[in-house]
Amino acid sequence: MSTHPAGPSRFDHDTAVTRLDATTWRAELDGGWSVLGGLNGGYLLATLGRALGEAFPGKPHALATSVHYVSAATEGPATLEVVPLRDGGRVASAQVLLRQGDDVRVAGTASLGDLARDADDVRTTATPFDLPPRERCVANTAAPAELREVAPLMQRFAMLFHPEHVGWAVGEPNHSGELSAWFRLEGEREPDPLALLLAVDALPPVTFTFGTLGWAPTLELTAHLRAIPVPGWLRIRHATRNIAGGLFEEDCEVWDEAGRLVAQGRQLARLPRG
Amino acid sequence: MSTHPAGPSRFDHDTAVTRLDATTWRAELDGGWSVLGGLNGGYLLATLGRALGEAFPGKPHALATSVHYVSAATEGPATLEVVPLRDGGRVASAQVLLRQGDDVRVAGTASLGDLARDADDVRTTATPFDLPPRERCVANTAAPAELREVAPLMQRFAMLFHPEHVGWAVGEPNHSGELSAWFRLEGEREPDPLALLLAVDALPPVTFTFGTLGWAPTLELTAHLRAIPVPGWLRIRHATRNIAGGLFEEDCEVWDEAGRLVAQGRQLARLPRG
């Protein structure tokens, strides 16, 4: 019987990075975070977040990270670059890049700070969206088999959907442009700012609510981390209001169990074909 | 009497860039776009947009541009860099940097394309916000003298505020976190995708509605350009719902006179002192 503590969670294991020099890290991207052949954007963002955390230990949180998905990442090794632009006062900023071979997969910029500062200064007027208790929600394990097969990602976390937002799963899309769910990482790994970088891109695309169950590749995603979440489940809502020109925006809110709006995300994505 | 056509508009003149080599441009930043000593973020974004347009002539529109404001830019020369990451298919992407001397002022990433493609594919569910007819709105020329003095920017365009959103100008802030206005560039320069990059950051910060008339420095701003606007006035709305930890998000919608949601912006900014 081992006296060692349990190993890192799957999330921590799969986002691990190894520093090669002052500005370069290596990661082994895991295929378990893929959706329809491409790796999930939130998984890549969280992996970049690991490198950012090592680059700026005094400013551990990515207050704002905006990344563009230049080409689809695949399972296997990746090189991450964090190029510091400024580190003064309360905020540091850096350019970030994730490459596989010569191909840039993700490129962006991050502004880092410490969410523990002024953590009690909350004048938020937003109120949490309506989400029924977990026992009345629909688990992702109940997703159609063909969806689970092409989206191994769905097994990396528990996701309990608002029962009125999952008609698409049974051929009855509600055309609302809105999806919401309870969210918790595999192994009950507790949420933290790093997990929020995953959470802002974890739900299926809102275009599922229009009955189009295809992949919606993200062009650009910005995550604002606004507070350190308390342990427990996260509540996530995605919504779109502007589908046009083959693109749509997806707005994301992440709330913790203490009723705090802990992260906001917005992405611009391409409409799935079909 | 000159037979030459009228010169470029003030906006076009002040955002002009001169190419130095494949990836570098020079601009002369104009102090007329300043607010409380710093140059406006939207003006800097539009100037970067000019360089992007020259770098990718076949993909003339910045579909998504996300920039981080690393340090405050000032009147005078600036160097712009556009480093292409990929140019294939319908979208190109590039890193962008704006420097003055050795200091990075703005750093970010852009995804470029052509808004004229699929321009008639509109399945937007958002509806325009309420804004009274222009003759019932309050002109920025009626702003308090002390505001106009520290914000020369306000003279670069006509801005007609929703009459219920300008109590702050007469010492009666409504604490709504919402500001909206009609917007038109100086000289009736018609809106285009480049002007939208300015428009997403042209209104005073929504924190004015809480009675704090100070500068709210932007950490990060993302602009999604969604359609080519028709000639005429733009309608702009800014709103915040999450003021916490010394920061606030500001959501922006820009509608054109044809009733099209032509741009969306979101920024993370620091609360003004005081």
PDB file of C-alpha atoms in Angstrom, chain A residues 177-178 205-207 210 218 220 238-244 246-252 265-271, chain B residues 123-126 224-226 251-253 261 263-266:
ATOM      1  CA  GLY A 177     -28.755  30.170 -28.557  1.00  0.00           C
ATOM      2  CA  GLU A 178     -28.306  29.485 -24.869  1.00  0.00           C
ATOM      3  CA  PRO A 205     -20.998  25.290 -28.813  1.00  0.00           C
ATOM      4  CA  VAL A 206     -24.297  27.154 -28.440  1.00  0.00           C
ATOM      5  CA  THR A 207     -24.944  26.348 -32.077  1.00  0.00           C
ATOM      6  CA  PHE A 210     -29.939  25.233 -33.387  1.00  0.00           C
ATOM      7  CA  THR A 218     -12.920  29.202 -32.297  1.00  0.00           C
ATOM      8  CA  GLU A 220     -10.590  34.158 -30.898  1.00  0.00           C
ATOM      9  CA  HIS A 238     -22.987  30.312 -22.878  1.00  0.00           C
ATOM     10  CA  ALA A 239     -25.136  32.482 -25.111  1.00  0.00           C
ATOM     11  CA  THR A 240     -25.031  33.916 -28.605  1.00  0.00           C
ATOM     12  CA  ARG A 241     -26.994  36.840 -30.023  1.00  0.00           C
ATOM     13  CA  ASN A 242     -25.132  37.635 -33.223  1.00  0.00           C
ATOM     14  CA  ILE A 243     -24.940  34.857 -35.792  1.00  0.00           C
ATOM     15  CA  ALA A 244     -23.915  36.406 -39.094  1.00  0.00           C
ATOM     16  CA  GLY A 246     -20.607  32.513 -41.056  1.00  0.00           C
ATOM     17  CA  LEU A 247     -19.458  33.518 -37.574  1.00  0.00           C
ATOM     18  CA  PHE A 248     -21.018  33.828 -34.150  1.00  0.00           C
ATOM     19  CA  GLU A 249     -19.998  35.285 -30.832  1.00  0.00           C
ATOM     20  CA  GLU A 250     -20.304  33.174 -27.706  1.00  0.00           C
ATOM     21  CA  ASP A 251     -20.534  34.905 -24.358  1.00  0.00           C
ATOM     22  CA  CYS A 252     -19.662  32.918 -21.274  1.00  0.00           C
ATOM     23  CA  GLY A 265     -15.368  34.765 -21.584  1.00  0.00           C
ATOM     24  CA  ARG A 266     -16.215  35.767 -25.094  1.00  0.00           C
ATOM     25  CA  GLN A 267     -15.262  34.051 -28.270  1.00  0.00           C
ATOM     26  CA  LEU A 268     -15.756  34.485 -31.987  1.00  0.00           C
ATOM     27  CA  ALA A 269     -16.241  31.150 -33.692  1.00  0.00           C
ATOM     28  CA  ARG A 270     -17.082  29.787 -37.102  1.00  0.00           C
ATOM     29  CA  LEU A 271     -20.491  28.270 -37.689  1.00  0.00           C
TER      30      LEU A 271
ATOM     31  CA  ARG B 123     -29.417  35.290 -38.136  1.00  0.00           C
ATOM     32  CA  THR B 124     -28.824  37.773 -35.330  1.00  0.00           C
ATOM     33  CA  THR B 125     -31.311  37.566 -32.469  1.00  0.00           C
ATOM     34  CA  ALA B 126     -30.071  40.680 -30.661  1.00  0.00           C
ATOM     35  CA  HIS B 224     -15.230  41.830 -33.105  1.00  0.00           C
ATOM     36  CA  LEU B 225     -16.156  43.444 -36.401  1.00  0.00           C
ATOM     37  CA  ARG B 226     -19.266  41.725 -37.708  1.00  0.00           C
ATOM     38  CA  ASP B 251     -19.331  45.442 -22.924  1.00  0.00           C
ATOM     39  CA  CYS B 252     -19.875  47.400 -26.102  1.00  0.00           C
ATOM     40  CA  GLU B 253     -22.375  47.091 -28.931  1.00  0.00           C
ATOM     41  CA  LEU B 261     -25.082  44.873 -35.009  1.00  0.00           C
ATOM     42  CA  ALA B 263     -19.337  45.458 -33.907  1.00  0.00           C
ATOM     43  CA  GLN B 264     -19.030  44.073 -30.407  1.00  0.00           C
ATOM     44  CA  GLY B 265     -16.331  44.959 -27.941  1.00  0.00           C
ATOM     45  CA  ARG B 266     -15.418  43.933 -24.462  1.00  0.00           C
TER      46      ARG B 266
END
